Short mmCIF file of C-alpha atoms and ligand atoms in Angstrom, two decimals:
data_model
loop_
_atom_site.label_atom_id
_atom_site.label_comp_id
_atom_site.label_asym_id
_atom_site.label_seq_id
_atom_site.Cartn_x
_atom_site.Cartn_y
_atom_site.Cartn_z
CA MET A 12 115.49 114.45 82.99
CA SER A 13 117.93 111.85 84.89
CA ASP A 14 119.51 108.47 82.63
CA SER A 15 117.05 106.47 84.95
CA THR A 16 115.46 104.01 85.46
CA TYR A 17 112.00 104.22 86.96
CA PHE A 18 110.42 102.17 89.06
CA ASP A 19 108.75 104.35 91.53
CA TYR A 20 105.45 104.88 89.48
CA ASN A 21 103.14 104.57 92.61
CA ALA A 22 104.91 108.04 94.08
CA THR A 23 104.24 109.23 90.21
CA THR A 24 103.92 109.12 86.78
CA PRO A 25 105.06 111.12 83.46
CA VAL A 26 102.48 113.24 82.01
CA CYS A 27 101.24 111.89 78.91
CA SER A 28 101.56 113.64 76.22
CA GLU A 29 98.16 114.55 75.64
CA ALA A 30 98.00 116.13 78.99
CA LYS A 31 101.05 117.77 78.06
CA ASP A 32 99.28 119.02 74.53
CA ALA A 33 96.61 120.21 76.89
CA VAL A 34 97.98 122.21 79.23
CA ILE A 35 99.39 124.38 77.45
CA SER A 36 97.00 125.18 75.24
CA ALA A 37 95.14 125.48 78.58
CA LEU A 38 97.92 128.82 79.60
CA ASP A 39 96.48 130.98 76.84
CA VAL A 40 92.88 130.42 77.66
CA PHE A 41 93.31 133.89 79.99
CA ALA A 42 89.90 134.41 80.65
CA ASN A 43 88.72 133.89 84.11
CA PRO A 44 85.85 130.84 84.17
CA SER A 45 83.85 133.06 86.21
CA ALA A 46 83.26 136.01 83.71
CA ALA A 47 80.66 136.18 81.65
CA TYR A 48 81.77 137.60 78.45
CA GLN A 49 82.52 135.63 75.57
CA SER A 50 86.08 134.84 75.56
CA ALA A 51 85.53 133.32 78.92
CA LYS A 52 83.11 130.68 77.20
CA TYR A 53 86.04 128.29 75.92
CA ALA A 54 87.35 128.20 79.26
CA LYS A 55 84.65 127.32 80.82
CA GLU A 56 84.39 124.83 78.20
CA ILE A 57 87.58 122.87 78.73
CA LEU A 58 86.10 122.45 82.26
CA ALA A 59 83.42 121.24 80.82
CA GLU A 60 84.81 119.00 78.91
CA SER A 61 87.65 117.77 81.25
CA ARG A 62 84.48 117.06 83.89
CA GLN A 63 82.94 114.89 81.52
CA ARG A 64 86.43 113.20 80.47
CA VAL A 65 87.02 112.43 84.32
CA ALA A 66 83.97 111.61 85.12
CA ALA A 67 83.81 108.69 82.12
CA LEU A 68 87.05 107.43 83.58
CA ILE A 69 84.79 106.13 87.11
CA ASN A 70 81.47 106.24 84.93
CA ALA A 71 80.42 109.13 86.95
CA GLU A 72 78.10 111.70 86.02
CA PRO A 73 79.81 115.48 85.06
CA GLU A 74 77.67 116.99 87.87
CA GLN A 75 79.42 114.60 90.03
CA ILE A 76 82.82 115.12 89.78
CA PHE A 77 84.13 118.32 92.11
CA PHE A 78 87.53 119.17 91.00
CA THR A 79 90.41 119.84 93.70
CA SER A 80 94.15 120.12 94.59
CA GLY A 81 94.44 116.35 94.34
CA GLY A 82 94.11 113.22 96.44
CA THR A 83 95.15 114.22 100.02
CA GLU A 84 92.52 117.71 99.38
CA ALA A 85 89.63 114.86 98.54
CA ASN A 86 90.46 112.82 101.46
CA ASN A 87 90.57 116.02 103.74
CA TRP A 88 87.20 117.19 102.08
CA VAL A 89 85.42 114.37 103.07
CA ILE A 90 86.17 113.71 106.54
CA ASN A 91 86.42 117.35 108.08
CA THR A 92 82.63 118.07 106.35
CA VAL A 93 80.65 114.24 106.85
CA LEU A 94 81.91 113.03 110.11
CA GLY A 95 80.55 116.84 111.52
CA TYR A 96 77.68 116.14 110.30
CA LEU A 97 77.41 112.60 111.77
CA PRO A 98 75.51 111.99 115.18
CA PHE A 99 78.28 112.06 117.70
CA ASN A 100 77.95 108.60 118.62
CA ALA A 101 78.08 107.34 114.85
CA SER A 102 81.32 105.09 114.57
CA ILE A 103 84.03 105.65 112.19
CA VAL A 104 85.89 103.13 110.56
CA SER A 105 88.97 102.56 108.76
CA SER A 106 90.95 100.86 108.09
CA ALA A 107 95.28 100.48 109.36
CA ILE A 108 96.97 100.46 106.21
CA GLU A 109 95.08 103.96 104.53
CA HIS A 110 97.63 106.67 103.17
CA ASP A 111 98.07 108.82 105.51
CA ALA A 112 95.96 111.64 103.64
CA ILE A 113 93.59 109.62 105.24
CA LEU A 114 94.96 108.78 108.77
CA ASP A 115 96.42 111.91 109.68
CA ALA A 116 92.93 113.66 108.56
CA LEU A 117 90.58 111.06 111.01
CA ARG A 118 93.68 111.22 113.76
CA GLY A 119 93.40 115.13 113.67
CA TYR A 120 89.36 115.28 113.39
CA CYS A 121 89.02 112.92 116.20
CA VAL A 122 91.59 114.79 118.01
CA GLN A 123 90.12 118.22 117.74
CA ASN A 124 86.20 116.77 117.94
CA ASP A 125 87.18 114.48 121.01
CA ARG A 126 85.59 110.96 118.49
CA GLN A 127 87.31 107.75 118.36
CA CYS A 128 88.29 105.70 115.22
CA ALA A 129 88.90 102.15 115.00
CA LEU A 130 91.84 101.28 112.53
CA VAL A 131 90.76 97.41 111.38
CA ALA A 132 93.58 95.67 110.63
CA PRO A 133 94.65 93.88 107.56
CA GLN A 134 95.27 90.00 106.94
CA PRO A 135 98.33 88.88 106.44
CA ASN A 136 98.11 89.00 102.85
CA GLY A 137 96.84 93.32 103.19
CA ILE A 138 93.47 92.57 102.74
CA VAL A 139 91.21 94.33 104.95
CA ASP A 140 88.53 92.10 105.53
CA ALA A 141 85.36 93.54 104.66
CA LYS A 142 83.03 92.29 107.04
CA ASP A 143 85.45 94.45 109.91
CA LEU A 144 84.22 97.07 108.71
CA VAL A 145 81.31 96.82 108.30
CA GLN A 146 80.25 94.97 111.72
CA PRO A 147 81.40 97.31 114.12
CA ASN A 148 78.51 99.50 113.22
CA ALA A 149 75.17 99.44 114.93
CA PRO A 150 72.50 98.22 112.75
CA GLY A 151 70.74 100.66 111.79
CA SER A 152 72.78 103.43 113.53
CA ALA A 153 74.92 106.39 110.99
CA GLY A 154 78.28 105.60 110.85
CA PHE A 155 81.55 106.74 108.25
CA ILE A 156 83.58 104.45 106.61
CA ALA A 157 87.20 105.07 104.35
CA LEU A 158 88.53 102.75 102.97
CA MET A 159 91.03 103.13 99.66
CA PHE A 160 90.50 101.09 96.48
CA ALA A 161 94.41 100.13 96.41
CA ASN A 162 97.21 100.21 98.62
CA ASN A 163 100.22 102.17 97.32
CA GLU A 164 102.58 100.23 98.99
CA THR A 165 101.63 96.72 98.37
CA GLY A 166 98.60 97.03 95.80
CA ALA A 167 96.48 95.27 97.47
CA ILE A 168 92.97 95.68 96.19
CA GLN A 169 90.70 96.13 99.13
CA PRO A 170 86.95 95.17 98.63
CA VAL A 171 85.21 97.66 97.92
CA CYS A 172 82.22 96.61 96.41
CA GLU A 173 81.85 94.10 99.02
CA VAL A 174 81.65 97.58 101.02
CA GLY A 175 79.64 99.52 98.91
CA GLN A 176 77.16 96.79 98.70
CA MET A 177 76.80 96.00 103.05
CA THR A 178 76.58 99.67 103.25
CA ARG A 179 73.80 100.24 100.11
CA ASP A 180 70.48 101.36 101.73
CA THR A 181 71.78 102.11 105.17
CA ASP A 182 72.79 105.41 107.44
CA ILE A 183 76.47 104.22 106.86
CA PHE A 184 78.37 107.20 105.17
CA PHE A 185 81.16 105.06 102.51
CA HIS A 186 84.66 106.99 101.04
CA VAL A 187 86.36 105.88 98.89
CA ASP A 188 90.20 106.05 98.40
CA ALA A 189 91.03 105.49 95.02
CA VAL A 190 93.68 107.37 94.20
CA GLN A 191 96.32 104.50 92.94
CA ALA A 192 93.59 102.54 91.80
CA VAL A 193 92.06 104.89 88.99
CA GLY A 194 93.89 104.31 85.17
CA LYS A 195 95.66 101.15 86.49
CA ILE A 196 92.11 99.10 86.56
CA PRO A 197 88.69 100.01 85.41
CA VAL A 198 86.97 101.90 88.91
CA ASP A 199 83.19 102.73 88.40
CA VAL A 200 81.43 104.06 91.27
CA GLN A 201 78.40 102.72 89.82
CA LYS A 202 79.62 99.00 90.49
CA ILE A 203 81.07 100.54 94.16
CA GLY A 204 77.80 101.98 95.43
CA CYS A 205 80.17 104.72 97.41
CA ASP A 206 79.11 107.92 98.61
CA THR A 207 82.91 110.07 97.56
CA LEU A 208 85.68 108.25 96.14
CA SER A 209 89.28 110.39 95.69
CA ILE A 210 91.53 110.85 92.20
CA SER A 211 94.94 112.75 91.39
CA ALA A 212 95.18 113.38 88.19
CA HIS A 213 99.66 112.81 88.93
CA LYS A 214 98.78 108.55 89.27
CA PHE A 215 97.73 108.09 86.17
CA HIS A 216 100.15 110.50 83.73
CA GLY A 217 98.10 114.12 84.62
CA PRO A 218 100.11 117.19 86.24
CA LYS A 219 101.26 117.16 89.45
CA GLY A 220 98.46 119.13 92.28
CA ILE A 221 94.69 118.39 90.20
CA GLY A 222 93.12 115.93 91.49
CA ALA A 223 88.87 115.61 92.24
CA LEU A 224 86.95 114.38 94.54
CA TYR A 225 83.20 112.17 92.84
CA VAL A 226 80.68 113.32 94.98
CA ARG A 227 77.50 110.81 94.72
CA ASN A 228 74.48 113.20 96.09
CA THR A 229 75.20 116.50 97.32
CA GLU A 230 72.56 116.59 99.47
CA ARG A 231 74.96 113.94 101.86
CA PHE A 232 76.87 116.79 101.16
CA ALA A 233 78.66 119.59 102.49
CA PRO A 234 81.33 122.88 100.99
CA TRP A 235 84.41 123.10 101.84
CA ILE A 236 86.26 126.15 100.84
CA LEU A 237 83.99 128.90 100.71
CA GLY A 238 84.52 132.19 98.17
CA GLY A 239 83.45 133.14 94.67
CA ALA A 240 81.00 129.70 94.47
CA GLN A 241 82.93 128.05 91.53
CA GLU A 242 82.49 123.79 91.38
CA ARG A 243 78.79 124.56 92.48
CA GLY A 244 79.66 126.73 95.60
CA PHE A 245 81.25 123.33 97.68
CA ARG A 246 84.95 124.58 96.17
CA SER A 247 85.64 128.14 96.09
CA GLY A 248 88.62 129.73 94.41
CA THR A 249 89.26 130.31 90.86
CA GLU A 250 89.72 127.26 88.88
CA ASN A 251 93.16 125.59 87.61
CA LEU A 252 92.58 125.90 84.30
CA PRO A 253 95.87 123.88 83.13
CA GLY A 254 95.72 121.83 85.43
CA ILE A 255 92.03 120.61 85.27
CA ALA A 256 92.82 120.29 80.90
CA GLY A 257 95.32 118.51 81.75
CA MET A 258 93.84 115.72 84.10
CA GLY A 259 90.69 115.32 81.59
CA ALA A 260 93.19 114.69 78.74
CA ALA A 261 95.18 112.05 80.91
CA ALA A 262 91.84 110.64 82.15
CA LYS A 263 90.74 110.62 78.25
CA THR A 264 93.79 108.63 77.48
CA ALA A 265 93.43 106.16 81.01
CA LEU A 266 90.40 105.19 80.11
CA GLU A 267 90.76 104.29 76.22
CA SER A 268 94.42 102.83 77.08
CA LEU A 269 93.27 100.79 80.09
CA SER A 270 92.67 96.90 79.10
CA ASP A 271 95.90 97.08 77.20
CA SER A 272 98.34 98.78 79.12
CA PHE A 273 97.02 95.79 81.88
CA GLU A 274 97.76 93.09 80.13
CA LEU A 275 101.49 94.85 79.54
CA LEU A 276 101.69 95.87 83.07
CA HIS A 277 100.50 92.15 84.03
CA ASN A 278 103.35 90.84 81.20
CA MET A 279 105.77 92.89 83.15
CA ARG A 280 105.39 91.35 87.02
CA ARG A 281 105.72 87.90 85.59
CA ARG A 282 109.03 88.63 83.94
CA LEU A 283 110.04 90.18 87.06
CA ALA A 284 109.05 87.20 89.13
CA THR A 285 110.12 85.15 86.55
CA GLY A 286 113.70 86.70 86.10
CA LEU A 287 114.37 86.83 90.23
CA ASP A 288 113.67 82.66 90.52
CA ASP A 289 115.75 82.31 86.83
CA ALA A 290 118.60 84.73 88.67
CA GLY A 291 118.33 82.66 92.32
CA ILE A 292 117.57 85.89 94.25
CA ALA A 293 115.75 84.92 97.38
CA TYR A 294 113.28 86.42 98.36
CA THR A 295 109.14 86.94 99.81
CA VAL A 296 106.22 88.54 98.27
CA ASN A 297 104.74 91.34 100.26
CA SER A 298 102.14 91.75 97.60
CA PRO A 299 98.70 89.38 96.77
CA ASP A 300 98.68 87.42 93.80
CA LEU A 301 97.11 88.81 90.78
CA PRO A 302 93.24 89.11 90.66
CA TYR A 303 94.11 90.66 93.98
CA CYS A 304 96.35 93.47 93.58
CA LEU A 305 97.76 95.94 91.05
CA PRO A 306 99.17 94.42 88.04
CA ASN A 307 102.16 97.00 87.92
CA THR A 308 102.90 96.88 92.14
CA PHE A 309 105.42 94.19 93.39
CA ASN A 310 106.64 94.86 97.25
CA LEU A 311 109.32 92.38 98.06
CA SER A 312 111.73 91.69 100.97
CA PHE A 313 114.93 90.62 101.10
CA ALA A 314 116.24 89.08 103.91
CA GLY A 315 118.71 90.65 106.50
CA VAL A 316 119.29 93.12 103.90
CA ARG A 317 118.04 96.66 104.81
CA ALA A 318 115.94 98.41 101.88
CA GLU A 319 117.38 101.54 102.64
CA ALA A 320 120.67 100.40 101.81
CA LEU A 321 119.72 98.83 98.98
CA ALA A 322 117.48 101.33 97.33
CA ALA A 323 120.66 103.54 97.89
CA TYR A 324 122.56 101.24 96.16
CA LEU A 325 120.22 100.59 92.97
CA SER A 326 120.27 103.88 92.85
CA LEU A 327 123.56 105.31 92.81
CA LYS A 328 125.80 102.45 91.39
CA TYR A 329 122.43 101.20 88.84
CA ASN A 330 120.39 104.58 88.10
CA ILE A 331 117.71 102.13 89.39
CA GLU A 332 115.13 104.14 91.01
CA VAL A 333 112.50 101.74 93.33
CA SER A 334 110.77 102.93 96.72
CA ILE A 335 111.42 102.06 100.49
CA GLY A 336 107.40 102.43 101.40
CA SER A 337 105.43 105.28 100.00
CA ALA A 338 107.09 108.87 98.50
CA CYS A 339 105.26 110.53 101.74
CA GLY A 340 106.93 108.67 104.53
CA ASN A 341 110.34 110.21 103.21
CA ASN A 342 108.91 113.44 103.98
CA LYS A 343 108.29 112.51 107.66
CA ASN A 344 111.15 110.53 108.46
CA THR A 345 109.07 107.53 108.30
CA ARG A 346 111.47 104.52 108.96
CA GLN A 347 108.86 101.93 109.15
CA SER A 348 106.15 101.33 106.65
CA HIS A 349 102.53 100.73 109.05
CA VAL A 350 101.24 98.68 105.96
CA LEU A 351 103.98 96.34 106.37
CA LYS A 352 103.45 96.38 109.74
CA ALA A 353 99.63 96.14 110.37
CA MET A 354 99.73 92.44 107.75
CA GLY A 355 101.32 91.64 110.77
CA LEU A 356 105.06 90.94 109.16
CA ASP A 357 108.17 90.34 110.75
CA GLN A 358 110.89 93.20 111.22
CA ASP A 359 113.34 91.56 109.41
CA ARG A 360 111.37 91.40 106.33
CA ILE A 361 109.42 94.32 106.99
CA ASN A 362 113.47 96.09 107.05
CA GLY A 363 114.20 94.66 104.14
CA ALA A 364 111.04 95.71 101.66
CA ILE A 365 111.18 97.84 98.70
CA ARG A 366 108.77 98.98 96.08
CA VAL A 367 108.60 97.77 92.33
CA SER A 368 106.04 99.77 90.61
CA PHE A 369 106.01 100.23 86.51
CA GLY A 370 103.79 101.77 83.73
CA LYS A 371 103.01 102.39 80.49
CA GLN A 372 107.01 103.61 79.65
CA THR A 373 108.85 100.83 81.42
CA GLN A 374 109.99 98.81 78.69
CA GLN A 375 111.39 94.75 78.95
CA GLY A 376 114.34 95.14 79.17
CA ASP A 377 114.03 98.09 82.06
CA ILE A 378 112.46 94.88 84.10
CA ASP A 379 115.80 92.21 82.69
CA CYS A 380 118.23 95.53 84.28
CA LEU A 381 116.29 96.16 87.80
CA ILE A 382 117.02 92.31 88.11
CA GLU A 383 120.43 91.70 86.98
CA SER A 384 121.39 94.90 89.41
CA LEU A 385 119.34 93.93 92.15
CA LEU A 386 121.18 90.49 91.60
CA ALA A 387 124.70 92.76 92.04
CA SER A 388 124.08 94.91 94.80
CA LEU A 389 122.45 91.99 97.10
CA GLN A 390 126.12 90.46 96.05
CA GLN A 391 127.97 93.14 96.83
CA LEU A 392 125.43 94.13 99.90
CA ALA A 393 126.37 90.47 101.37
CA ASN A 394 129.82 91.39 101.35
CA ILE A 395 129.65 94.67 103.63
CA SER A 396 129.73 93.76 107.21
CA PRO A 397 126.08 93.39 108.75
CA GLU A 398 126.99 96.10 111.37
CA VAL A 399 127.57 99.23 108.69
CA ASN A 400 124.20 97.70 106.47
CA LYS A 401 122.39 97.86 109.93
CA GLU A 402 124.35 101.80 110.69
CA GLN A 403 123.52 103.21 107.52
CA CYS A 404 119.39 102.39 108.33
CA VAL A 405 119.55 102.89 111.87
CA GLU A 406 115.46 103.19 112.51
N1 LIG B 21 95.65 108.28 98.91
C1 LIG B 21 96.62 107.90 98.01
C2 LIG B 21 96.07 106.03 98.42
C3 LIG B 21 98.08 107.83 97.20
O1 LIG B 21 98.80 107.03 97.37
C4 LIG B 21 98.49 109.43 97.66
C5 LIG B 21 99.56 109.79 96.76
O2 LIG B 21 100.30 108.65 97.24
C6 LIG B 21 96.89 109.89 97.66
C7 LIG B 21 96.49 109.95 98.48
C8 LIG B 21 97.58 111.56 98.01
O3 LIG B 21 97.14 112.35 96.13
P1 LIG B 21 97.94 113.39 96.02
O4 LIG B 21 99.41 113.12 96.12
O5 LIG B 21 97.33 113.81 95.00
O6 LIG B 21 97.78 114.81 96.81
#
């Protein structure tokens, strides 16, 4: 591993020791959990225990948890099955700041099936108004709403409980992408009242490639992958037992340390803001204030600076890893954050935005080091001709 200072916890997190140990022990449990003989019994027990641990993290029942390959699959599952059995005139509404695992799945479904989807813009603070999501649904008719719990780029916490309350006892199916929230802040499916909710283990110190979908009531739901009828026939395929064991262990650890880590992250965020002010660095914050923001996320813009240049400078010169937008945006060469754009920020602010996200392993000294390196990088970038700065980062 590199000795860099990591500030990209919203992209992924280091695997905790509890999850590592669980993965390693589960690798030795090679029996197929579906088998009927004795040695499969232990594999079944690992599955059951992990399901129970993941359920506990979001206050669900174990039988409401279905393991998937991650948050992307969980979101695609919901969109590609639920929309199919809604009446053709049912409204489909989501927000313009969702992760691409929602937006692209919705676009794909709507193009293939000749359906329309309304994407609601957030308020300038990055938070969507619950009424804007619910109002497009004609009273008494069926509909579908997808809303993320917390935004991956700004950390803005969305009004999922409000939407849950407004859609309760209606024919509106409500899906929540809680990938960024679970493990960082309390997530309680009973309080939200959603129909489905997506989770991903690698965002809370579990392994990558494993996640889960919470389904409130399977009578309102349909299978996704057909085959050997694993996951009670809803998601076939031999289970990823080591991944599931790791996710279960990470879920247990996350639940046990939730309030301590909230306090810790909150303090880090405060230290970063105060440190930037004390260092005389000019910046604007694109994340809402606490408590309307994930405590570990700080999206900042520096006027007249290209974020790509700043991030590259921080990485190459100071070994500090921050992100510009989301990690997935890099796969698509997406230069512009659709989130900041939807918030209506001006071009200069969008071009100069970096995301700093920290976690349990972040030390106070790391924050101080980030501030010093930011100060030095910004001064050095200001000395480079603006034209060079621009050329490095063509849109
Ligand atoms: N939803 C949100 C809000 C995310 O931030 C991410 C990943 O960054 C995903 C979904 C996709 O999750 P996964 O990486 O498990 O596929």
